[in-house]
Amino acid sequence: MDLDRLQKALQVEADNGFNDMQGNQYRFSEFICLSFGQPSPDIPRDRRQQLRDLGGKFADYRHLGFADRRNLLAEARQLLSQTKKYSNTAPATPIVAETPTPANTTKTTSKKTAKKVVAKAATKASSSAKASSTGKSKGGARGAIDLDQPVQYLPGIGPKSADRLAKLNLFTVRDVLYYYPRDHIDYAKQVNIRELTAGDSVTIVGQLKSCNCFTSPRNSKLTIFDLTLKDSSGQMRLSRFFMGARFASRGWQENQKRQFPKGATVAASGLVKESKYGMTLDNPELEVLESPDQDFESSKIGKIVPIYPLTEGVPADLVRRAVVASLGAVEQLQETLPGGLRQQYELAEIRDAIAGIHFPDSGEVLAASRKRLVFDEFFYLQLGLLNRRRQQQGGHTDVVLEPTGKLLSQFYDEVLPFTLTGAQQRVVTDILSNLQTTIPMNRLVQGDVGSGKTVVAVIALLAAIQAGYQGALMAPTEVLAEQHYRKLVHWFNQLHLPVELLTGSTKTAKRREIHRSLQSGELPLLVGTHALIEDPVQFDRLGLVVIDEQHRFGVQQRARLTQKGENPHILTMTATPIPRTMALTLHGDLDVSQIDELPPGRKAIKTTIVTPKKRQEVYDMFRREIALGRQVYVVLPLVDESEKLDLKSAIVAHQDFQTNVFPEYKVGLLHGKMTSAEKDAAITAFRDNETHILVSTTVVEVGVDVPNASVMMIEHAERFGLSQLHQLRGRVGRGAAQSFCLLMTASRSETSMQRLKVLEQSQDGFFISEMDLRFRGPGEVLGSRQSGLPDFALASLVEDQEVLEVARDAAEKAMEKDPTLAKWPAMRAELEYRYTRLLGGAILT
């Protein structure tokens, strides 16, 4: 029973969101069940039974909620850590490809800088930690700390505190060292009292003029500790508050007063705020000094204090205490980056960076430490993506297509009603060049709303069909799949080619007919939703897979479709342009093409922010446009009325419009809770101009193409992201008439207005997505869970764009010099470990 390997499996599952990862042979839960069910005989009997009992709980792992899965993993990791101390089993030699291990395990001598930072940080530990640091640890040697040592054996921690730290997934010293602060408070700025400015974090040193500690007359459980400090520039009153019965005891209060005798020199650190007594510090940290020039002993006074992510039951001081106690193991960390690379990009050594991110001596040390650790996160991600791209390009496919032929010529000459734009022609050339090689294509096409991505995909599909292969086009929603199907039927009928649509709504008899003709090779192209990846769908010769709005599918869903053929070419498309930083992070292993030109004749959509006061003017505009024979969208963020949010729902708005506001017009309704047949009926009626106004939720965001619609009003526009608003706006402006987008909002938030003004001023989807990234962050832009973005501990795609570019450059140069990284074994081992954690490698064999 390899305890180290089991711990790594648990770590990877936790890092990947407790999703019950699929390994080469088993799912994670099956792997743990089997492993825990067969403990080694040299493990004590009671521990063996505990392992078996806990392993049995993993049988229901797939059916547990997120919190229960997380708690079960924490229990398993803690049991393994305890078992390891009492087991005689020697750790097995790790197989890098199966169980990646962190490279930073070799003991090496620390540099002077790291020693200095560690020594300084160690002196900042709380008195209890310092008192116990000379004691004998359960690890054996006096005061020895090992990277893989359980936290309970750290000085000043113990089993109870270890149980608390387990809630943060902190089980070993290594876990603690790599648990980075989420922020820092800088108390290093020492000022005089008269120089205080509200909002600053500062330290002041003064003479204690008075001190009092008493129970609040209004609340018997609240104790107030008041003191007055004076320096050469003035004096100030400070207060600390303690809630609880034990603080109300007279003995405790007198003890507090004895610690702060009148006339003593006191240092205070905190956030400056205004009070009725003048400037003060909010709940300050206090320390009595022997003299004004004495160095501060406290881990907070006058220092840059780390602020860690916490959870219920885990106090900040406990995490800081664990970090301070762990810092002695920093010198065991192995440097994984070559000296030349660190020098070229001005990067700190890993020991200095880890010590400096926790307890930096200055802002400069903090910045240098953060830069190195952020660089590592980006660098190893980019190395992994580039390595995956190299492996893909090293693959082979028998699907080799010709860029010209009778079918393509017929499409260009007889079917296509317009001439391709320069951008479309460039992207088509890229795609057809890929299709002529034996290397499987893996290309992403980014294009703004209305830029003409679909016709580019059709040309690629026709090249595959022309060569005797089949094509598949998968879309995330039935509305979008239906839209693609309708357009393809129009074109393919002229080429005498059959095309079918397969969705969850397809009738059983039709489904069987599609399966049969697909498997026999009679059907050259199948359009559909997730239904395409179901097991009964079997292609005869799948040559090209096109995935639209690919970010809405999971990695496994996309992979299952491509597995329907023998290394088919893959073309993914998105109408949600993303900034280069996000593209590098998400698609660093893909070839990326951009259609950055709109077809000629498209008029810019006039976008205006309007308030509810102008609602009548807006409705008058609706009537003018409808009188001209045009149509109107009204988009709302909710389907049903919400008690918590004062937002109009689609259903209520539809009723109001039809009954009270526009009884003379036909008002349609479209939302996600309708059946497929109801959605089709609503869209068809609007497309055929049978309904004049369509009230809808964001289900119209993609796939609804009605050139006659000229106005879109979006209610509560501040509730949407910029990229989503841009997508919605793209539903109009598809015809020859001037189109309008009205952003209705009652919000008075300055930030909301700044965001919406971006839409007023720009039609460029790439610029808009960049601004959306800055306003909301990547998780909100793409959707945190479905985005495919790796979880970075420190790196920010908004703040660290420059570091990402540098890391990409460094990764490309490293891969050029040695694609296998054999020259740098430590770097290679670190890559395998980090890449598995970030992108979910299959280690469960």
PDB file of N, CA, C and O in Angstrom, residues 91-156:
ATOM      1  N   PRO A  91       8.272   4.140   1.329  1.00  0.00           N
ATOM      2  CA  PRO A  91       7.592   4.681   0.147  1.00  0.00           C
ATOM      3  C   PRO A  91       8.128   4.078  -1.134  1.00  0.00           C
ATOM      4  O   PRO A  91       9.326   3.950  -1.311  1.00  0.00           O
ATOM      5  N   ALA A  92       7.207   3.698  -2.000  1.00  0.00           N
ATOM      6  CA  ALA A  92       7.609   3.106  -3.264  1.00  0.00           C
ATOM      7  C   ALA A  92       8.203   4.162  -4.177  1.00  0.00           C
ATOM      8  O   ALA A  92       7.932   5.338  -4.057  1.00  0.00           O
ATOM      9  N   THR A  93       9.068   3.713  -5.093  1.00  0.00           N
ATOM     10  CA  THR A  93       9.630   4.633  -6.068  1.00  0.00           C
ATOM     11  C   THR A  93       8.521   5.136  -6.969  1.00  0.00           C
ATOM     12  O   THR A  93       7.820   4.346  -7.588  1.00  0.00           O
ATOM     13  N   PRO A  94       8.324   6.444  -7.054  1.00  0.00           N
ATOM     14  CA  PRO A  94       7.202   6.951  -7.855  1.00  0.00           C
ATOM     15  C   PRO A  94       7.435   6.751  -9.340  1.00  0.00           C
ATOM     16  O   PRO A  94       8.556   6.864  -9.821  1.00  0.00           O
ATOM     17  N   ILE A  95       6.353   6.442 -10.032  1.00  0.00           N
ATOM     18  CA  ILE A  95       6.391   6.365 -11.490  1.00  0.00           C
ATOM     19  C   ILE A  95       5.894   7.706 -11.992  1.00  0.00           C
ATOM     20  O   ILE A  95       4.732   8.037 -11.839  1.00  0.00           O
ATOM     21  N   VAL A  96       6.778   8.492 -12.602  1.00  0.00           N
ATOM     22  CA  VAL A  96       6.471   9.882 -12.917  1.00  0.00           C
ATOM     23  C   VAL A  96       5.212  10.009 -13.750  1.00  0.00           C
ATOM     24  O   VAL A  96       4.372  10.847 -13.515  1.00  0.00           O
ATOM     25  N   ALA A  97       5.048   9.125 -14.727  1.00  0.00           N
ATOM     26  CA  ALA A  97       3.899   9.250 -15.627  1.00  0.00           C
ATOM     27  C   ALA A  97       2.589   8.959 -14.933  1.00  0.00           C
ATOM     28  O   ALA A  97       1.543   9.382 -15.365  1.00  0.00           O
ATOM     29  N   GLU A  98       2.648   8.169 -13.822  1.00  0.00           N
ATOM     30  CA  GLU A  98       1.407   7.781 -13.168  1.00  0.00           C
ATOM     31  C   GLU A  98       1.126   8.600 -11.928  1.00  0.00           C
ATOM     32  O   GLU A  98       0.019   9.048 -11.701  1.00  0.00           O
ATOM     33  N   THR A  99       2.141   8.825 -11.121  1.00  0.00           N
ATOM     34  CA  THR A  99       1.923   9.577  -9.883  1.00  0.00           C
ATOM     35  C   THR A  99       2.961  10.687  -9.788  1.00  0.00           C
ATOM     36  O   THR A  99       3.979  10.528  -9.150  1.00  0.00           O
ATOM     37  N   PRO A 100       2.712  11.795 -10.448  1.00  0.00           N
ATOM     38  CA  PRO A 100       3.663  12.903 -10.435  1.00  0.00           C
ATOM     39  C   PRO A 100       3.956  13.361  -9.022  1.00  0.00           C
ATOM     40  O   PRO A 100       3.061  13.458  -8.194  1.00  0.00           O
ATOM     41  N   THR A 101       5.224  13.652  -8.748  1.00  0.00           N
ATOM     42  CA  THR A 101       5.631  14.115  -7.426  1.00  0.00           C
ATOM     43  C   THR A 101       6.254  15.481  -7.556  1.00  0.00           C
ATOM     44  O   THR A 101       6.877  15.803  -8.559  1.00  0.00           O
ATOM     45  N   PRO A 102       6.096  16.309  -6.545  1.00  0.00           N
ATOM     46  CA  PRO A 102       6.694  17.639  -6.609  1.00  0.00           C
ATOM     47  C   PRO A 102       8.208  17.545  -6.655  1.00  0.00           C
ATOM     48  O   PRO A 102       8.803  16.704  -5.991  1.00  0.00           O
ATOM     49  N   ALA A 103       8.801  18.417  -7.446  1.00  0.00           N
ATOM     50  CA  ALA A 103      10.242  18.352  -7.613  1.00  0.00           C
ATOM     51  C   ALA A 103      10.971  18.894  -6.406  1.00  0.00           C
ATOM     52  O   ALA A 103      12.126  18.555  -6.177  1.00  0.00           O
ATOM     53  N   ASN A 104      10.316  19.732  -5.623  1.00  0.00           N
ATOM     54  CA  ASN A 104      11.029  20.430  -4.550  1.00  0.00           C
ATOM     55  C   ASN A 104      11.115  19.575  -3.290  1.00  0.00           C
ATOM     56  O   ASN A 104      10.638  19.936  -2.250  1.00  0.00           O
ATOM     57  N   THR A 105      11.746  18.401  -3.388  1.00  0.00           N
ATOM     58  CA  THR A 105      11.875  17.540  -2.228  1.00  0.00           C
ATOM     59  C   THR A 105      13.324  17.272  -1.852  1.00  0.00           C
ATOM     60  O   THR A 105      13.595  16.715  -0.812  1.00  0.00           O
ATOM     61  N   THR A 106      14.275  17.605  -2.698  1.00  0.00           N
ATOM     62  CA  THR A 106      15.674  17.337  -2.402  1.00  0.00           C
ATOM     63  C   THR A 106      16.200  18.375  -1.433  1.00  0.00           C
ATOM     64  O   THR A 106      16.006  19.564  -1.601  1.00  0.00           O
ATOM     65  N   LYS A 107      16.944  17.905  -0.398  1.00  0.00           N
ATOM     66  CA  LYS A 107      17.493  18.838   0.578  1.00  0.00           C
ATOM     67  C   LYS A 107      18.743  19.490   0.011  1.00  0.00           C
ATOM     68  O   LYS A 107      19.668  18.830  -0.417  1.00  0.00           O
ATOM     69  N   THR A 108      18.760  20.808   0.002  1.00  0.00           N
ATOM     70  CA  THR A 108      19.930  21.541  -0.446  1.00  0.00           C
ATOM     71  C   THR A 108      20.184  22.658   0.537  1.00  0.00           C
ATOM     72  O   THR A 108      19.327  23.020   1.343  1.00  0.00           O
ATOM     73  N   THR A 109      21.377  23.245   0.455  1.00  0.00           N
ATOM     74  CA  THR A 109      21.730  24.324   1.364  1.00  0.00           C
ATOM     75  C   THR A 109      21.068  25.621   0.933  1.00  0.00           C
ATOM     76  O   THR A 109      21.106  25.983  -0.219  1.00  0.00           O
ATOM     77  N   SER A 110      20.433  26.303   1.855  1.00  0.00           N
ATOM     78  CA  SER A 110      19.749  27.562   1.541  1.00  0.00           C
ATOM     79  C   SER A 110      20.760  28.665   1.314  1.00  0.00           C
ATOM     80  O   SER A 110      21.835  28.681   1.871  1.00  0.00           O
ATOM     81  N   LYS A 111      20.368  29.608   0.471  1.00  0.00           N
ATOM     82  CA  LYS A 111      21.195  30.795   0.254  1.00  0.00           C
ATOM     83  C   LYS A 111      21.050  31.754   1.439  1.00  0.00           C
ATOM     84  O   LYS A 111      20.123  31.654   2.236  1.00  0.00           O
ATOM     85  N   LYS A 112      21.957  32.726   1.513  1.00  0.00           N
ATOM     86  CA  LYS A 112      21.948  33.660   2.640  1.00  0.00           C
ATOM     87  C   LYS A 112      20.636  34.427   2.737  1.00  0.00           C
ATOM     88  O   LYS A 112      20.111  34.649   3.806  1.00  0.00           O
ATOM     89  N   THR A 113      20.099  34.816   1.569  1.00  0.00           N
ATOM     90  CA  THR A 113      18.873  35.616   1.601  1.00  0.00           C
ATOM     91  C   THR A 113      17.732  34.856   2.238  1.00  0.00           C
ATOM     92  O   THR A 113      16.999  35.369   3.075  1.00  0.00           O
ATOM     93  N   ALA A 114      17.573  33.598   1.822  1.00  0.00           N
ATOM     94  CA  ALA A 114      16.496  32.785   2.385  1.00  0.00           C
ATOM     95  C   ALA A 114      16.704  32.587   3.870  1.00  0.00           C
ATOM     96  O   ALA A 114      15.768  32.668   4.662  1.00  0.00           O
ATOM     97  N   LYS A 115      17.966  32.330   4.273  1.00  0.00           N
ATOM     98  CA  LYS A 115      18.243  32.134   5.697  1.00  0.00           C
ATOM     99  C   LYS A 115      17.869  33.384   6.493  1.00  0.00           C
ATOM    100  O   LYS A 115      17.291  33.307   7.567  1.00  0.00           O
ATOM    101  N   LYS A 116      18.200  34.535   5.917  1.00  0.00           N
ATOM    102  CA  LYS A 116      17.909  35.788   6.609  1.00  0.00           C
ATOM    103  C   LYS A 116      16.412  35.971   6.791  1.00  0.00           C
ATOM    104  O   LYS A 116      15.938  36.305   7.881  1.00  0.00           O
ATOM    105  N   VAL A 117      15.647  35.743   5.704  1.00  0.00           N
ATOM    106  CA  VAL A 117      14.197  35.926   5.783  1.00  0.00           C
ATOM    107  C   VAL A 117      13.578  34.935   6.745  1.00  0.00           C
ATOM    108  O   VAL A 117      12.714  35.267   7.552  1.00  0.00           O
ATOM    109  N   VAL A 118      14.042  33.669   6.663  1.00  0.00           N
ATOM    110  CA  VAL A 118      13.498  32.637   7.547  1.00  0.00           C
ATOM    111  C   VAL A 118      13.818  32.951   8.996  1.00  0.00           C
ATOM    112  O   VAL A 118      12.970  32.844   9.888  1.00  0.00           O
ATOM    113  N   ALA A 119      15.070  33.362   9.247  1.00  0.00           N
ATOM    114  CA  ALA A 119      15.460  33.661  10.623  1.00  0.00           C
ATOM    115  C   ALA A 119      14.642  34.814  11.183  1.00  0.00           C
ATOM    116  O   ALA A 119      14.172  34.773  12.314  1.00  0.00           O
ATOM    117  N   LYS A 120      14.444  35.849  10.354  1.00  0.00           N
ATOM    118  CA  LYS A 120      13.654  36.990  10.810  1.00  0.00           C
ATOM    119  C   LYS A 120      12.211  36.603  11.071  1.00  0.00           C
ATOM    120  O   LYS A 120      11.615  36.998  12.062  1.00  0.00           O
ATOM    121  N   ALA A 121      11.659  35.804  10.139  1.00  0.00           N
ATOM    122  CA  ALA A 121      10.260  35.410  10.305  1.00  0.00           C
ATOM    123  C   ALA A 121      10.088  34.535  11.529  1.00  0.00           C
ATOM    124  O   ALA A 121       9.093  34.628  12.246  1.00  0.00           O
ATOM    125  N   ALA A 122      11.093  33.699  11.792  1.00  0.00           N
ATOM    126  CA  ALA A 122      10.983  32.792  12.933  1.00  0.00           C
ATOM    127  C   ALA A 122      10.908  33.556  14.244  1.00  0.00           C
ATOM    128  O   ALA A 122      10.235  33.142  15.191  1.00  0.00           O
ATOM    129  N   THR A 123      11.613  34.696  14.305  1.00  0.00           N
ATOM    130  CA  THR A 123      11.588  35.473  15.547  1.00  0.00           C
ATOM    131  C   THR A 123      10.250  36.156  15.770  1.00  0.00           C
ATOM    132  O   THR A 123       9.980  36.652  16.850  1.00  0.00           O
ATOM    133  N   LYS A 124       9.399  36.166  14.717  1.00  0.00           N
ATOM    134  CA  LYS A 124       8.101  36.829  14.836  1.00  0.00           C
ATOM    135  C   LYS A 124       7.013  35.887  15.305  1.00  0.00           C
ATOM    136  O   LYS A 124       5.855  36.251  15.324  1.00  0.00           O
ATOM    137  N   ALA A 125       7.358  34.657  15.617  1.00  0.00           N
ATOM    138  CA  ALA A 125       6.341  33.698  16.056  1.00  0.00           C
ATOM    139  C   ALA A 125       5.768  34.118  17.392  1.00  0.00           C
ATOM    140  O   ALA A 125       6.367  34.862  18.156  1.00  0.00           O
ATOM    141  N   SER A 126       4.584  33.641  17.660  1.00  0.00           N
ATOM    142  CA  SER A 126       3.965  33.929  18.950  1.00  0.00           C
ATOM    143  C   SER A 126       4.773  33.283  20.061  1.00  0.00           C
ATOM    144  O   SER A 126       5.544  32.363  19.833  1.00  0.00           O
ATOM    145  N   SER A 127       4.605  33.748  21.291  1.00  0.00           N
ATOM    146  CA  SER A 127       5.421  33.257  22.396  1.00  0.00           C
ATOM    147  C   SER A 127       5.242  31.771  22.614  1.00  0.00           C
ATOM    148  O   SER A 127       6.174  31.061  22.948  1.00  0.00           O
ATOM    149  N   SER A 128       4.048  31.261  22.401  1.00  0.00           N
ATOM    150  CA  SER A 128       3.825  29.834  22.588  1.00  0.00           C
ATOM    151  C   SER A 128       4.583  29.016  21.565  1.00  0.00           C
ATOM    152  O   SER A 128       5.126  27.954  21.875  1.00  0.00           O
ATOM    153  N   ALA A 129       4.627  29.508  20.319  1.00  0.00           N
ATOM    154  CA  ALA A 129       5.363  28.779  19.283  1.00  0.00           C
ATOM    155  C   ALA A 129       6.852  28.812  19.589  1.00  0.00           C
ATOM    156  O   ALA A 129       7.551  27.812  19.448  1.00  0.00           O
ATOM    157  N   LYS A 130       7.344  29.984  20.046  1.00  0.00           N
ATOM    158  CA  LYS A 130       8.779  30.079  20.339  1.00  0.00           C
ATOM    159  C   LYS A 130       9.150  29.194  21.527  1.00  0.00           C
ATOM    160  O   LYS A 130      10.197  28.556  21.540  1.00  0.00           O
ATOM    161  N   ALA A 131       8.273  29.149  22.483  1.00  0.00           N
ATOM    162  CA  ALA A 131       8.577  28.368  23.667  1.00  0.00           C
ATOM    163  C   ALA A 131       8.675  26.885  23.366  1.00  0.00           C
ATOM    164  O   ALA A 131       9.455  26.162  23.974  1.00  0.00           O
ATOM    165  N   SER A 132       7.856  26.431  22.424  1.00  0.00           N
ATOM    166  CA  SER A 132       7.830  25.002  22.144  1.00  0.00           C
ATOM    167  C   SER A 132       8.756  24.604  21.011  1.00  0.00           C
ATOM    168  O   SER A 132       8.922  23.434  20.724  1.00  0.00           O
ATOM    169  N   SER A 133       9.381  25.582  20.332  1.00  0.00           N
ATOM    170  CA  SER A 133      10.173  25.258  19.153  1.00  0.00           C
ATOM    171  C   SER A 133      11.433  24.482  19.473  1.00  0.00           C
ATOM    172  O   SER A 133      12.017  23.844  18.618  1.00  0.00           O
ATOM    173  N   THR A 134      11.876  24.515  20.760  1.00  0.00           N
ATOM    174  CA  THR A 134      13.063  23.759  21.128  1.00  0.00           C
ATOM    175  C   THR A 134      12.726  22.362  21.602  1.00  0.00           C
ATOM    176  O   THR A 134      13.605  21.564  21.881  1.00  0.00           O
ATOM    177  N   GLY A 135      11.437  22.071  21.700  1.00  0.00           N
ATOM    178  CA  GLY A 135      11.024  20.757  22.153  1.00  0.00           C
ATOM    179  C   GLY A 135      11.260  19.699  21.110  1.00  0.00           C
ATOM    180  O   GLY A 135      11.520  19.963  19.954  1.00  0.00           O
ATOM    181  N   LYS A 136      11.110  18.436  21.528  1.00  0.00           N
ATOM    182  CA  LYS A 136      11.358  17.321  20.622  1.00  0.00           C
ATOM    183  C   LYS A 136      10.101  17.024  19.834  1.00  0.00           C
ATOM    184  O   LYS A 136       9.048  16.804  20.383  1.00  0.00           O
ATOM    185  N   SER A 137      10.209  17.022  18.507  1.00  0.00           N
ATOM    186  CA  SER A 137       9.056  16.729  17.668  1.00  0.00           C
ATOM    187  C   SER A 137       8.876  15.237  17.558  1.00  0.00           C
ATOM    188  O   SER A 137       9.792  14.462  17.748  1.00  0.00           O
ATOM    189  N   LYS A 138       7.621  14.816  17.204  1.00  0.00           N
ATOM    190  CA  LYS A 138       7.345  13.404  17.032  1.00  0.00           C
ATOM    191  C   LYS A 138       8.107  12.842  15.840  1.00  0.00           C
ATOM    192  O   LYS A 138       8.196  11.663  15.650  1.00  0.00           O
ATOM    193  N   GLY A 139       8.620  13.735  14.992  1.00  0.00           N
ATOM    194  CA  GLY A 139       9.380  13.269  13.836  1.00  0.00           C
ATOM    195  C   GLY A 139      10.703  12.671  14.243  1.00  0.00           C
ATOM    196  O   GLY A 139      11.363  12.023  13.456  1.00  0.00           O
ATOM    197  N   GLY A 140      11.190  12.876  15.460  1.00  0.00           N
ATOM    198  CA  GLY A 140      12.421  12.244  15.879  1.00  0.00           C
ATOM    199  C   GLY A 140      13.438  13.259  16.319  1.00  0.00           C
ATOM    200  O   GLY A 140      13.599  13.545  17.493  1.00  0.00           O
ATOM    201  N   ALA A 141      14.196  13.869  15.396  1.00  0.00           N
ATOM    202  CA  ALA A 141      15.287  14.760  15.749  1.00  0.00           C
ATOM    203  C   ALA A 141      14.765  15.997  16.457  1.00  0.00           C
ATOM    204  O   ALA A 141      13.680  16.465  16.208  1.00  0.00           O
ATOM    205  N   ARG A 142      15.614  16.523  17.332  1.00  0.00           N
ATOM    206  CA  ARG A 142      15.216  17.678  18.129  1.00  0.00           C
ATOM    207  C   ARG A 142      15.069  18.904  17.225  1.00  0.00           C
ATOM    208  O   ARG A 142      16.021  19.378  16.629  1.00  0.00           O
ATOM    209  N   GLY A 143      13.839  19.427  17.102  1.00  0.00           N
ATOM    210  CA  GLY A 143      13.607  20.620  16.306  1.00  0.00           C
ATOM    211  C   GLY A 143      13.641  20.404  14.808  1.00  0.00           C
ATOM    212  O   GLY A 143      13.494  21.358  14.057  1.00  0.00           O
ATOM    213  N   ALA A 144      13.858  19.171  14.318  1.00  0.00           N
ATOM    214  CA  ALA A 144      13.949  18.936  12.873  1.00  0.00           C
ATOM    215  C   ALA A 144      12.576  19.055  12.231  1.00  0.00           C
ATOM    216  O   ALA A 144      11.586  18.601  12.779  1.00  0.00           O
ATOM    217  N   ILE A 145      12.524  19.686  11.072  1.00  0.00           N
ATOM    218  CA  ILE A 145      11.265  19.834  10.336  1.00  0.00           C
ATOM    219  C   ILE A 145      11.480  19.311   8.928  1.00  0.00           C
ATOM    220  O   ILE A 145      12.447  19.672   8.261  1.00  0.00           O
ATOM    221  N   ASP A 146      10.573  18.459   8.495  1.00  0.00           N
ATOM    222  CA  ASP A 146      10.655  17.864   7.164  1.00  0.00           C
ATOM    223  C   ASP A 146       9.469  18.337   6.334  1.00  0.00           C
ATOM    224  O   ASP A 146       8.372  18.550   6.858  1.00  0.00           O
ATOM    225  N   LEU A 147       9.663  18.483   5.029  1.00  0.00           N
ATOM    226  CA  LEU A 147       8.605  18.987   4.161  1.00  0.00           C
ATOM    227  C   LEU A 147       7.353  18.122   4.196  1.00  0.00           C
ATOM    228  O   LEU A 147       6.240  18.630   4.081  1.00  0.00           O
ATOM    229  N   ASP A 148       7.521  16.825   4.351  1.00  0.00           N
ATOM    230  CA  ASP A 148       6.371  15.922   4.338  1.00  0.00           C
ATOM    231  C   ASP A 148       5.899  15.555   5.745  1.00  0.00           C
ATOM    232  O   ASP A 148       5.089  14.646   5.914  1.00  0.00           O
ATOM    233  N   GLN A 149       6.387  16.251   6.732  1.00  0.00           N
ATOM    234  CA  GLN A 149       5.997  16.004   8.119  1.00  0.00           C
ATOM    235  C   GLN A 149       4.572  16.502   8.366  1.00  0.00           C
ATOM    236  O   GLN A 149       4.215  17.606   7.965  1.00  0.00           O
ATOM    237  N   PRO A 150       3.703  15.716   8.992  1.00  0.00           N
ATOM    238  CA  PRO A 150       2.346  16.187   9.324  1.00  0.00           C
ATOM    239  C   PRO A 150       2.397  17.426  10.208  1.00  0.00           C
ATOM    240  O   PRO A 150       3.272  17.563  11.067  1.00  0.00           O
ATOM    241  N   VAL A 151       1.445  18.318  10.017  1.00  0.00           N
ATOM    242  CA  VAL A 151       1.479  19.598  10.731  1.00  0.00           C
ATOM    243  C   VAL A 151       1.311  19.426  12.238  1.00  0.00           C
ATOM    244  O   VAL A 151       1.745  20.290  13.001  1.00  0.00           O
ATOM    245  N   GLN A 152       0.699  18.337  12.671  1.00  0.00           N
ATOM    246  CA  GLN A 152       0.449  18.193  14.108  1.00  0.00           C
ATOM    247  C   GLN A 152       1.744  18.107  14.910  1.00  0.00           C
ATOM    248  O   GLN A 152       1.754  18.342  16.111  1.00  0.00           O
ATOM    249  N   TYR A 153       2.860  17.766  14.237  1.00  0.00           N
ATOM    250  CA  TYR A 153       4.135  17.650  14.943  1.00  0.00           C
ATOM    251  C   TYR A 153       4.971  18.920  14.867  1.00  0.00           C
ATOM    252  O   TYR A 153       6.115  18.938  15.306  1.00  0.00           O
ATOM    253  N   LEU A 154       4.394  19.978  14.298  1.00  0.00           N
ATOM    254  CA  LEU A 154       5.089  21.258  14.300  1.00  0.00           C
ATOM    255  C   LEU A 154       5.054  21.859  15.703  1.00  0.00           C
ATOM    256  O   LEU A 154       4.077  21.666  16.438  1.00  0.00           O
ATOM    257  N   PRO A 155       6.090  22.618  16.078  1.00  0.00           N
ATOM    258  CA  PRO A 155       6.078  23.277  17.382  1.00  0.00           C
ATOM    259  C   PRO A 155       4.869  24.188  17.542  1.00  0.00           C
ATOM    260  O   PRO A 155       4.560  24.992  16.655  1.00  0.00           O
ATOM    261  N   GLY A 156       4.156  24.027  18.632  1.00  0.00           N
ATOM    262  CA  GLY A 156       3.029  24.905  18.920  1.00  0.00           C
ATOM    263  C   GLY A 156       1.740  24.544  18.220  1.00  0.00           C
ATOM    264  O   GLY A 156       0.782  25.298  18.294  1.00  0.00           O
TER     265      GLY A 156
END
